[in-house]
mmCIF file of C-alpha atoms in Angstrom:
data_model
loop_
_atom_site.group_PDB
_atom_site.id
_atom_site.type_symbol
_atom_site.label_atom_id
_atom_site.label_comp_id
_atom_site.label_asym_id
_atom_site.label_seq_id
_atom_site.Cartn_x
_atom_site.Cartn_y
_atom_site.Cartn_z
ATOM 1 C CA MET A 1 -7.385 19.181 16.739
ATOM 2 C CA LYS A 2 -5.530 22.463 16.728
ATOM 3 C CA PRO A 3 -2.149 22.549 14.911
ATOM 4 C CA VAL A 4 0.752 21.393 17.042
ATOM 5 C CA THR A 5 3.824 23.726 16.829
ATOM 6 C CA ASP A 6 7.273 23.873 18.424
ATOM 7 C CA ALA A 7 8.508 20.409 17.358
ATOM 8 C CA PRO A 8 5.659 18.281 18.571
ATOM 9 C CA ARG A 9 6.244 14.802 19.808
ATOM 10 C CA VAL A 10 4.497 12.217 17.590
ATOM 11 C CA ALA A 11 4.339 8.545 18.364
ATOM 12 C CA ILE A 12 3.484 6.067 15.606
ATOM 13 C CA ALA A 13 2.210 2.567 15.944
ATOM 14 C CA GLY A 14 3.029 0.469 12.883
ATOM 15 C CA GLY A 15 6.253 -0.001 10.842
ATOM 16 C CA GLY A 16 4.821 -0.846 7.438
ATOM 17 C CA ILE A 17 5.101 1.418 4.522
ATOM 18 C CA ILE A 18 2.347 3.722 5.742
ATOM 19 C CA GLY A 19 3.679 4.106 9.221
ATOM 20 C CA LEU A 20 7.286 4.522 7.978
ATOM 21 C CA SER A 21 6.128 7.106 5.376
ATOM 22 C CA CYS A 22 4.179 9.112 8.008
ATOM 23 C CA ALA A 23 7.345 9.091 10.193
ATOM 24 C CA PHE A 24 9.492 10.320 7.364
ATOM 25 C CA ALA A 25 7.211 13.191 6.366
ATOM 26 C CA LEU A 26 6.625 14.239 9.946
ATOM 27 C CA ALA A 27 10.261 14.175 10.871
ATOM 28 C CA GLN A 28 11.220 16.122 7.721
ATOM 29 C CA ALA A 29 8.557 18.743 8.768
ATOM 30 C CA GLY A 30 10.255 19.122 12.190
ATOM 31 C CA ALA A 31 8.342 16.755 14.375
ATOM 32 C CA ARG A 32 10.084 14.573 16.999
ATOM 33 C CA VAL A 33 8.978 11.152 16.034
ATOM 34 C CA SER A 34 9.044 7.783 17.663
ATOM 35 C CA LEU A 35 7.840 4.627 15.754
ATOM 36 C CA PHE A 36 6.983 1.207 17.140
ATOM 37 C CA GLU A 37 6.485 -1.940 15.102
ATOM 38 C CA ARG A 38 5.184 -5.056 16.731
ATOM 39 C CA GLY A 39 7.176 -7.337 14.530
ATOM 40 C CA GLU A 40 9.795 -6.481 11.848
ATOM 41 C CA PHE A 41 9.700 -3.348 9.757
ATOM 42 C CA GLY A 42 7.582 -4.138 6.715
ATOM 43 C CA GLY A 43 6.956 -7.655 7.923
ATOM 44 C CA ALA A 44 3.157 -7.645 7.492
ATOM 45 C CA ALA A 45 1.178 -6.367 4.528
ATOM 46 C CA SER A 46 3.982 -4.274 3.198
ATOM 47 C CA GLY A 47 6.403 -7.119 3.010
ATOM 48 C CA ALA A 48 3.934 -9.275 1.020
ATOM 49 C CA ALA A 49 2.835 -6.337 -1.342
ATOM 50 C CA ALA A 50 3.432 -6.174 -5.106
ATOM 51 C CA GLY A 51 4.299 -2.550 -5.091
ATOM 52 C CA MET A 52 2.205 -1.526 -8.106
ATOM 53 C CA LEU A 53 1.842 2.207 -8.701
ATOM 54 C CA ALA A 54 -1.272 1.815 -10.820
ATOM 55 C CA PRO A 55 -4.299 3.993 -9.794
ATOM 56 C CA ASN A 56 -5.936 3.798 -13.178
ATOM 57 C CA ALA A 57 -5.761 0.061 -13.436
ATOM 58 C CA GLU A 58 -7.062 -0.261 -9.899
ATOM 59 C CA ALA A 59 -10.008 1.962 -10.768
ATOM 60 C CA VAL A 60 -11.002 0.533 -14.073
ATOM 61 C CA GLN A 61 -10.218 -3.108 -13.561
ATOM 62 C CA ASP A 62 -10.750 -3.674 -9.826
ATOM 63 C CA GLY A 63 -13.454 -1.096 -9.250
ATOM 64 C CA ALA A 64 -11.720 1.203 -6.780
ATOM 65 C CA GLU A 65 -13.997 3.813 -5.254
ATOM 66 C CA ALA A 66 -13.881 7.164 -6.947
ATOM 67 C CA ALA A 67 -12.451 8.906 -3.915
ATOM 68 C CA VAL A 68 -9.834 6.271 -3.472
ATOM 69 C CA ALA A 69 -8.901 6.525 -7.222
ATOM 70 C CA ALA A 70 -8.573 10.302 -6.988
ATOM 71 C CA PHE A 71 -6.378 10.053 -3.843
ATOM 72 C CA CYS A 72 -4.205 7.440 -5.434
ATOM 73 C CA ARG A 73 -3.639 9.330 -8.611
ATOM 74 C CA HIS A 74 -2.518 12.275 -6.533
ATOM 75 C CA SER A 75 -0.252 10.052 -4.647
ATOM 76 C CA LEU A 76 1.204 8.755 -7.948
ATOM 77 C CA THR A 77 2.435 12.226 -8.673
ATOM 78 C CA LEU A 78 4.128 12.525 -5.325
ATOM 79 C CA TRP A 79 6.155 9.354 -5.705
ATOM 80 C CA PRO A 80 9.146 10.644 -7.774
ATOM 81 C CA ASP A 81 9.985 13.454 -5.320
ATOM 82 C CA PHE A 82 9.250 11.277 -2.291
ATOM 83 C CA ALA A 83 11.533 8.535 -3.510
ATOM 84 C CA ALA A 84 14.252 11.062 -4.290
ATOM 85 C CA ARG A 85 14.121 12.523 -0.751
ATOM 86 C CA ILE A 86 14.305 9.073 0.757
ATOM 87 C CA GLU A 87 17.257 8.141 -1.444
ATOM 88 C CA LYS A 88 19.143 11.286 -0.587
ATOM 89 C CA LEU A 89 18.807 10.708 3.169
ATOM 90 C CA SER A 90 19.126 6.916 3.185
ATOM 91 C CA GLY A 91 21.976 6.483 0.664
ATOM 92 C CA GLU A 92 20.011 3.583 -0.704
ATOM 93 C CA SER A 93 18.636 3.100 -4.094
ATOM 94 C CA LEU A 94 14.896 3.250 -4.504
ATOM 95 C CA PRO A 95 14.219 2.906 -8.295
ATOM 96 C CA LEU A 96 10.767 3.493 -9.653
ATOM 97 C CA SER A 97 9.830 1.775 -12.864
ATOM 98 C CA TRP A 98 7.620 3.869 -15.116
ATOM 99 C CA SER A 99 7.270 1.416 -18.001
ATOM 100 C CA GLY A 100 3.416 1.560 -18.057
ATOM 101 C CA SER A 101 0.987 -1.315 -17.803
ATOM 102 C CA LEU A 102 -1.187 -3.439 -20.040
ATOM 103 C CA ILE A 103 -4.591 -4.799 -19.270
ATOM 104 C CA VAL A 104 -5.611 -7.800 -21.474
ATOM 105 C CA THR A 105 -9.400 -7.877 -21.982
ATOM 106 C CA ASP A 106 -11.844 -10.374 -23.435
ATOM 107 C CA THR A 107 -13.382 -7.962 -26.001
ATOM 108 C CA ALA A 108 -12.711 -4.806 -27.844
ATOM 109 C CA GLU A 109 -15.778 -3.250 -26.242
ATOM 110 C CA GLU A 110 -14.437 -4.025 -22.712
ATOM 111 C CA ALA A 111 -11.058 -2.412 -23.735
ATOM 112 C CA ALA A 112 -12.759 0.699 -25.022
ATOM 113 C CA ASP A 113 -14.944 1.050 -21.976
ATOM 114 C CA MET A 114 -11.883 0.713 -19.597
ATOM 115 C CA ALA A 115 -9.831 3.262 -21.578
ATOM 116 C CA GLU A 116 -12.733 5.740 -21.512
ATOM 117 C CA ALA A 117 -13.226 5.269 -17.809
ATOM 118 C CA ALA A 118 -9.523 5.846 -17.171
ATOM 119 C CA ARG A 119 -9.523 8.975 -19.307
ATOM 120 C CA ALA A 120 -12.670 10.251 -17.517
ATOM 121 C CA GLY A 121 -10.769 10.001 -14.242
ATOM 122 C CA GLY A 122 -7.901 12.093 -15.519
ATOM 123 C CA GLY A 123 -5.530 9.277 -16.677
ATOM 124 C CA LYS A 124 -3.981 8.542 -19.975
ATOM 125 C CA ALA A 125 -5.195 5.286 -21.701
ATOM 126 C CA GLU A 126 -5.491 3.763 -25.108
ATOM 127 C CA ALA A 127 -7.627 0.783 -26.161
ATOM 128 C CA LEU A 128 -5.557 -1.702 -28.201
ATOM 129 C CA ASP A 129 -6.016 -4.581 -30.662
ATOM 130 C CA ARG A 130 -3.675 -7.584 -30.702
ATOM 131 C CA GLU A 131 -1.224 -5.763 -32.967
ATOM 132 C CA GLY A 132 -1.024 -2.912 -30.584
ATOM 133 C CA LEU A 133 -0.609 -5.225 -27.551
ATOM 134 C CA LEU A 134 2.243 -7.085 -29.192
ATOM 135 C CA ALA A 135 3.864 -3.769 -30.171
ATOM 136 C CA ARG A 136 4.195 -2.931 -26.484
ATOM 137 C CA GLN A 137 4.871 -6.486 -25.121
ATOM 138 C CA ALA A 138 6.028 -9.328 -27.264
ATOM 139 C CA GLY A 139 5.282 -12.888 -26.349
ATOM 140 C CA LEU A 140 1.735 -12.493 -25.232
ATOM 141 C CA GLY A 141 -0.553 -15.616 -25.434
ATOM 142 C CA GLU A 142 -3.042 -16.147 -28.165
ATOM 143 C CA GLU A 143 -5.945 -15.084 -26.015
ATOM 144 C CA ALA A 144 -4.580 -11.600 -25.852
ATOM 145 C CA GLY A 145 -6.561 -10.065 -28.610
ATOM 146 C CA HIS A 146 -7.630 -6.803 -26.993
ATOM 147 C CA GLY A 147 -6.496 -4.593 -24.106
ATOM 148 C CA VAL A 148 -5.724 -1.241 -22.594
ATOM 149 C CA TRP A 149 -2.380 0.588 -22.446
ATOM 150 C CA LEU A 150 -1.912 2.796 -19.399
ATOM 151 C CA PRO A 151 1.446 4.630 -19.974
ATOM 152 C CA GLU A 152 1.641 6.660 -16.686
ATOM 153 C CA GLU A 153 1.788 3.606 -14.369
ATOM 154 C CA GLY A 154 4.652 1.657 -12.813
ATOM 155 C CA HIS A 155 5.884 -0.129 -9.828
ATOM 156 C CA VAL A 156 8.411 -0.160 -6.995
ATOM 157 C CA ASP A 157 9.874 -2.895 -5.067
ATOM 158 C CA PRO A 158 8.241 -2.667 -1.543
ATOM 159 C CA ARG A 159 11.185 -4.334 -0.008
ATOM 160 C CA ALA A 160 13.545 -1.657 -1.199
ATOM 161 C CA ALA A 161 11.031 1.010 -0.167
ATOM 162 C CA VAL A 162 10.868 -0.306 3.386
ATOM 163 C CA SER A 163 14.667 -0.704 3.625
ATOM 164 C CA ALA A 164 15.284 2.808 2.311
ATOM 165 C CA LEU A 165 12.678 4.409 4.624
ATOM 166 C CA VAL A 166 14.219 2.659 7.666
ATOM 167 C CA ALA A 167 17.717 3.835 6.702
ATOM 168 C CA ALA A 168 16.507 7.469 6.069
ATOM 169 C CA LEU A 169 14.667 7.587 9.506
ATOM 170 C CA ARG A 170 17.817 6.342 11.173
ATOM 171 C CA ALA A 171 19.920 8.951 9.319
ATOM 172 C CA MET A 172 17.530 11.560 10.855
ATOM 173 C CA ASP A 173 17.981 10.042 14.332
ATOM 174 C CA VAL A 174 14.278 9.061 14.547
ATOM 175 C CA GLU A 175 13.516 6.520 17.169
ATOM 176 C CA ILE A 176 12.263 3.406 15.470
ATOM 177 C CA VAL A 177 11.845 0.277 17.414
ATOM 178 C CA GLU A 178 11.026 -3.352 16.273
ATOM 179 C CA ASN A 179 9.274 -6.035 18.242
ATOM 180 C CA ALA A 180 7.526 -3.300 20.318
ATOM 181 C CA SER A 181 3.763 -3.539 20.668
ATOM 182 C CA VAL A 182 1.536 -0.571 21.399
ATOM 183 C CA ARG A 183 -0.911 -1.826 24.014
ATOM 184 C CA GLY A 184 -3.081 1.146 24.645
ATOM 185 C CA VAL A 185 -3.670 4.955 24.452
ATOM 186 C CA GLU A 186 -3.254 6.872 27.718
ATOM 187 C CA THR A 187 -5.403 10.057 28.094
ATOM 188 C CA ARG A 188 -6.019 12.900 30.512
ATOM 189 C CA ARG A 189 -9.385 14.774 30.407
ATOM 190 C CA GLY A 190 -10.237 13.105 27.048
ATOM 191 C CA ALA A 191 -7.030 14.022 25.307
ATOM 192 C CA LEU A 192 -4.016 11.886 24.432
ATOM 193 C CA ARG A 193 -1.169 11.802 26.937
ATOM 194 C CA ALA A 194 0.855 8.874 25.820
ATOM 195 C CA LEU A 195 1.043 5.481 24.095
ATOM 196 C CA ARG A 196 1.696 2.466 26.249
ATOM 197 C CA VAL A 197 4.377 0.438 24.594
ATOM 198 C CA GLU A 198 5.572 -3.112 25.525
ATOM 199 C CA HIS A 199 9.087 -3.934 24.489
ATOM 200 C CA ASP A 200 11.690 -6.512 25.722
ATOM 201 C CA GLY A 201 9.342 -7.678 28.482
ATOM 202 C CA ALA A 202 8.822 -4.159 29.891
ATOM 203 C CA THR A 203 5.981 -1.619 29.434
ATOM 204 C CA ARG A 204 6.528 2.130 29.314
ATOM 205 C CA SER A 205 4.464 5.189 28.541
ATOM 206 C CA VAL A 206 5.701 7.149 25.588
ATOM 207 C CA ALA A 207 4.538 10.782 26.079
ATOM 208 C CA CYS A 208 3.303 12.498 22.879
ATOM 209 C CA ASP A 209 1.349 15.406 21.538
ATOM 210 C CA ALA A 210 -0.098 13.345 18.714
ATOM 211 C CA ALA A 211 -0.149 9.606 17.842
ATOM 212 C CA VAL A 212 -0.729 7.859 14.497
ATOM 213 C CA ILE A 213 -2.128 4.355 14.460
ATOM 214 C CA ALA A 214 -0.817 2.802 11.324
ATOM 215 C CA SER A 215 -0.568 -0.821 12.479
ATOM 216 C CA GLY A 216 -3.585 -2.221 10.634
ATOM 217 C CA ILE A 217 -5.923 -4.601 12.470
ATOM 218 C CA GLU A 218 -5.080 -3.861 16.027
ATOM 219 C CA PRO A 219 -7.675 -5.233 18.555
ATOM 220 C CA ALA A 220 -5.743 -3.829 21.500
ATOM 221 C CA LEU A 221 -6.432 -0.327 20.300
ATOM 222 C CA ALA A 222 -10.047 -0.712 19.112
ATOM 223 C CA GLY A 223 -11.419 0.358 22.482
ATOM 224 C CA SER A 224 -9.812 3.730 22.150
ATOM 225 C CA CYS A 225 -10.126 4.055 18.304
ATOM 226 C CA PRO A 226 -13.557 2.689 17.495
ATOM 227 C CA ALA A 227 -13.125 3.029 13.637
ATOM 228 C CA LEU A 228 -10.410 0.210 13.825
ATOM 229 C CA ARG A 229 -13.419 -2.151 14.286
ATOM 230 C CA LEU A 230 -14.148 -1.484 10.662
ATOM 231 C CA LEU A 231 -10.987 -3.266 9.503
ATOM 232 C CA TYR A 232 -10.965 -6.861 8.340
ATOM 233 C CA PRO A 233 -8.294 -9.020 6.714
ATOM 234 C CA VAL A 234 -7.995 -9.850 2.966
ATOM 235 C CA LYS A 235 -5.511 -12.592 2.391
ATOM 236 C CA GLY A 236 -3.361 -12.405 -0.681
ATOM 237 C CA GLN A 237 -1.152 -15.175 -2.080
ATOM 238 C CA MET A 238 1.686 -14.581 -4.635
ATOM 239 C CA LEU A 239 4.630 -16.365 -6.235
ATOM 240 C CA ALA A 240 7.943 -15.361 -7.844
ATOM 241 C CA LEU A 241 9.206 -17.024 -11.012
ATOM 242 C CA ASP A 242 12.671 -17.085 -12.590
ATOM 243 C CA GLY A 243 12.292 -14.671 -15.502
ATOM 244 C CA ALA A 244 15.531 -15.736 -17.276
ATOM 245 C CA GLY A 245 14.775 -15.843 -20.959
ATOM 246 C CA VAL A 246 11.363 -14.202 -20.606
ATOM 247 C CA ALA A 247 11.361 -10.755 -22.065
ATOM 248 C CA LEU A 248 8.791 -9.088 -19.944
ATOM 249 C CA SER A 249 9.195 -5.285 -19.972
ATOM 250 C CA ARG A 250 6.237 -4.027 -18.122
ATOM 251 C CA VAL A 251 3.228 -4.949 -15.827
ATOM 252 C CA VAL A 252 0.652 -7.142 -17.607
ATOM 253 C CA ARG A 253 -2.714 -7.892 -16.188
ATOM 254 C CA GLY A 254 -5.436 -10.339 -17.095
ATOM 255 C CA GLY A 255 -6.622 -13.052 -14.709
ATOM 256 C CA ALA A 256 -3.351 -12.373 -12.703
ATOM 257 C CA TYR A 257 -0.809 -9.608 -12.883
ATOM 258 C CA LEU A 258 2.806 -10.047 -13.836
ATOM 259 C CA ILE A 259 5.482 -7.679 -12.488
ATOM 260 C CA PRO A 260 9.067 -7.788 -13.907
ATOM 261 C CA ARG A 261 11.690 -7.035 -11.218
ATOM 262 C CA ALA A 262 15.108 -5.565 -11.826
ATOM 263 C CA ASP A 263 16.806 -8.738 -10.409
ATOM 264 C CA GLY A 264 15.180 -10.852 -13.034
ATOM 265 C CA GLU A 265 12.319 -12.253 -11.092
ATOM 266 C CA ILE A 266 8.705 -12.076 -12.214
ATOM 267 C CA TRP A 267 6.168 -11.754 -9.576
ATOM 268 C CA VAL A 268 2.679 -13.257 -10.109
ATOM 269 C CA GLY A 269 -0.264 -12.144 -8.056
ATOM 270 C CA ALA A 270 -2.454 -12.095 -6.349
ATOM 271 C CA SER A 271 -5.469 -13.741 -4.676
ATOM 272 C CA SER A 272 -8.008 -11.691 -2.699
ATOM 273 C CA GLU A 273 -9.567 -13.807 -0.001
ATOM 274 C CA HIS A 274 -11.853 -11.577 1.974
ATOM 275 C CA GLY A 275 -12.109 -12.478 5.638
ATOM 276 C CA ALA A 276 -9.304 -15.042 5.567
ATOM 277 C CA ALA A 277 -6.992 -14.325 8.541
ATOM 278 C CA ASP A 278 -4.511 -17.199 8.178
ATOM 279 C CA MET A 279 -1.129 -17.143 6.301
ATOM 280 C CA LYS A 280 -1.394 -20.666 4.914
ATOM 281 C CA LEU A 281 -0.321 -21.168 1.347
ATOM 282 C CA GLN A 282 -2.668 -23.196 -0.736
ATOM 283 C CA ASP A 283 -1.410 -25.163 -3.751
ATOM 284 C CA SER A 284 -4.701 -24.678 -5.583
ATOM 285 C CA VAL A 285 -4.468 -20.890 -5.427
ATOM 286 C CA ILE A 286 -0.847 -20.797 -6.571
ATOM 287 C CA ARG A 287 -1.682 -23.219 -9.400
ATOM 288 C CA ARG A 288 -4.460 -20.963 -10.484
ATOM 289 C CA LEU A 289 -2.187 -17.915 -10.507
ATOM 290 C CA ARG A 290 0.438 -19.765 -12.426
ATOM 291 C CA ARG A 291 -1.979 -20.988 -15.088
ATOM 292 C CA ALA A 292 -3.220 -17.442 -15.517
ATOM 293 C CA ALA A 293 0.376 -16.165 -15.913
ATOM 294 C CA GLU A 294 1.164 -18.816 -18.512
ATOM 295 C CA ARG A 295 -1.921 -17.812 -20.476
ATOM 296 C CA LEU A 296 -0.716 -14.239 -20.572
ATOM 297 C CA VAL A 297 2.904 -15.080 -21.391
ATOM 298 C CA PRO A 298 3.279 -18.763 -22.529
ATOM 299 C CA ALA A 299 7.057 -18.644 -22.130
ATOM 300 C CA LEU A 300 6.531 -18.686 -18.361
ATOM 301 C CA ALA A 301 5.462 -22.294 -18.609
ATOM 302 C CA ASP A 302 9.073 -23.338 -18.275
ATOM 303 C CA ALA A 303 9.887 -20.818 -15.597
ATOM 304 C CA ALA A 304 11.144 -22.162 -12.241
ATOM 305 C CA GLU A 305 9.217 -21.126 -9.235
ATOM 306 C CA LEU A 306 11.485 -19.310 -6.833
ATOM 307 C CA ARG A 307 9.193 -18.798 -3.853
ATOM 308 C CA ARG A 308 5.617 -18.289 -2.819
ATOM 309 C CA TRP A 309 4.165 -16.089 0.048
ATOM 310 C CA ALA A 310 1.006 -14.756 1.606
ATOM 311 C CA GLY A 311 0.073 -11.588 3.316
ATOM 312 C CA LEU A 312 -2.978 -9.895 4.984
ATOM 313 C CA ARG A 313 -4.216 -6.555 3.529
ATOM 314 C CA PRO A 314 -6.283 -4.437 5.910
ATOM 315 C CA GLY A 315 -9.628 -3.825 4.222
ATOM 316 C CA THR A 316 -12.638 -1.757 5.423
ATOM 317 C CA ARG A 317 -16.304 -2.599 5.281
ATOM 318 C CA ASP A 318 -16.968 0.495 3.084
ATOM 319 C CA SER A 319 -13.820 0.071 0.864
ATOM 320 C CA LEU A 320 -12.359 3.431 1.896
ATOM 321 C CA PRO A 321 -9.153 3.822 4.032
ATOM 322 C CA LEU A 322 -9.147 5.436 7.465
ATOM 323 C CA ILE A 323 -7.194 8.614 7.489
ATOM 324 C CA GLY A 324 -7.789 11.274 10.192
ATOM 325 C CA ALA A 325 -8.660 11.726 13.834
ATOM 326 C CA ASP A 326 -10.436 9.090 15.888
ATOM 327 C CA GLY A 327 -10.945 8.509 19.573
ATOM 328 C CA PRO A 328 -9.244 10.750 22.009
ATOM 329 C CA GLU A 329 -8.082 14.194 20.907
ATOM 330 C CA GLY A 330 -4.695 13.913 19.318
ATOM 331 C CA VAL A 331 -5.013 10.338 17.934
ATOM 332 C CA PHE A 332 -5.052 9.779 14.165
ATOM 333 C CA LEU A 333 -5.533 6.752 12.048
ATOM 334 C CA ALA A 334 -3.711 5.790 8.861
ATOM 335 C CA ALA A 335 -4.970 2.372 8.104
ATOM 336 C CA GLY A 336 -7.188 0.212 5.884
ATOM 337 C CA HIS A 337 -5.545 0.873 2.534
ATOM 338 C CA TYR A 338 -6.370 -2.667 1.205
ATOM 339 C CA ARG A 339 -4.429 -3.026 -2.123
ATOM 340 C CA ASN A 340 -3.166 0.505 -2.248
ATOM 341 C CA GLY A 341 -0.830 0.844 0.733
ATOM 342 C CA VAL A 342 2.354 1.283 -1.321
ATOM 343 C CA LEU A 343 0.790 3.475 -3.945
ATOM 344 C CA ALA A 344 -1.043 5.682 -1.433
ATOM 345 C CA ALA A 345 1.842 6.055 1.154
ATOM 346 C CA PRO A 346 3.097 9.550 0.010
ATOM 347 C CA ALA A 347 -0.290 11.041 -0.091
ATOM 348 C CA THR A 348 -1.239 9.545 3.287
ATOM 349 C CA ALA A 349 1.919 10.849 4.860
ATOM 350 C CA GLU A 350 1.211 14.287 3.346
ATOM 351 C CA ALA A 351 -2.332 14.236 4.729
ATOM 352 C CA ILE A 352 -1.390 13.054 8.194
ATOM 353 C CA THR A 353 1.403 15.684 8.421
ATOM 354 C CA ALA A 354 -1.035 18.403 7.460
ATOM 355 C CA MET A 355 -3.543 17.270 9.987
ATOM 356 C CA ILE A 356 -1.122 17.088 12.900
ATOM 357 C CA LEU A 357 1.071 20.096 12.140
ATOM 358 C CA GLU A 358 -1.324 22.495 10.420
ATOM 359 C CA GLY A 359 -4.673 21.310 11.742
ATOM 360 C CA GLU A 360 -5.894 21.006 8.161
ATOM 361 C CA THR A 361 -7.410 18.090 6.219
ATOM 362 C CA PRO A 362 -6.450 18.007 2.512
ATOM 363 C CA GLU A 363 -9.554 17.904 0.254
ATOM 364 C CA LEU A 364 -8.736 14.602 -1.254
ATOM 365 C CA ALA A 365 -8.347 12.965 2.135
ATOM 366 C CA ALA A 366 -11.639 14.279 3.553
ATOM 367 C CA PRO A 367 -13.705 11.231 2.407
ATOM 368 C CA PHE A 368 -11.593 9.058 4.510
ATOM 369 C CA ALA A 369 -12.313 10.651 7.849
ATOM 370 C CA PRO A 370 -12.896 7.828 10.553
ATOM 371 C CA ALA A 371 -15.890 9.734 11.854
ATOM 372 C CA ARG A 372 -17.887 8.448 8.830
ATOM 373 C CA THR A 373 -17.731 4.995 10.317
ATOM 374 C CA SER A 374 -19.757 5.524 13.498
ATOM 375 C CA ALA A 375 -22.893 4.139 11.938
ATOM 376 C CA LEU A 376 -21.082 1.206 10.430
ATOM 377 C CA THR A 377 -19.273 0.223 13.659
ATOM 378 C CA ARG A 378 -22.706 -0.028 15.451
ATOM 379 C CA VAL A 379 -23.989 -2.612 12.950
#
């Protein structure tokens, strides 16, 4: 697509952190933006996310693809300025915790291998023995004999991020609408003309020069955007514990992950149930997460459970997100980020803005072009 100039009209489907971030970046760059969310802002994957800013941990512990890891490391560097701009416009606090993270491993060899892999990818990492672990986080369980220290990583509360983005967009007079479903893409001679939006029982055409589909798994749009068929749900269950009296100062991983929140809660996550599309909470899964948390930090055995929740992450069949043009000319996807939606939001917004306004694809985003999926969607 050729670059769009003179304050282009951009319509966005999806009001999670990816869609909101794209709207924010595009509006700041001069586009006239309208955003439509079928439920509540941040009510799907974003509202259930942990908010970890941890590209190195995702790469070395969870096996993130190399292209995803590089993209997420870049996004990590964008977060401080991105958050500062959101705070300035919204008037809301969006604190980022840069306290680093620890991965507890079974052996010294595993810790050394993880640290080396993180450094090879451009991150900072140090393999630790038990003494080193306890120096960075007191109160770890007896099984914590080896681990990895990742000093560059942190976390953000996704609830605060969504709230601040919504406030910033409203401050810029961007049209953002909840409970509005995008039902289709309208075209003329093979090019985008409008999005068809249903809201308050009425359907209208929203004329636009470009559209961003950031609404995750969206069957109504798969006919126009075939790469969306590559998406599938990955259910995640989490719980929050009362952290009173538990001195947890940073993210700790090992069988589960523990995230200390500024309000005193400790979040414990998360299951990864590929293909599960329901939001049902299962006692067995929550018990497993809690047992893992108590092994990491035994003091949590006495912590009261505050709540539990589930969410559906949008995964893809090749483990890469969908960022770029798909379907009719003028339509772009920003979807399929799986576990990295919060982390990758600034870089995704940067890439989508460059694609629409400059007609350029940033190098780090090139592997995520939806065109790669044509063979997969025929399977």
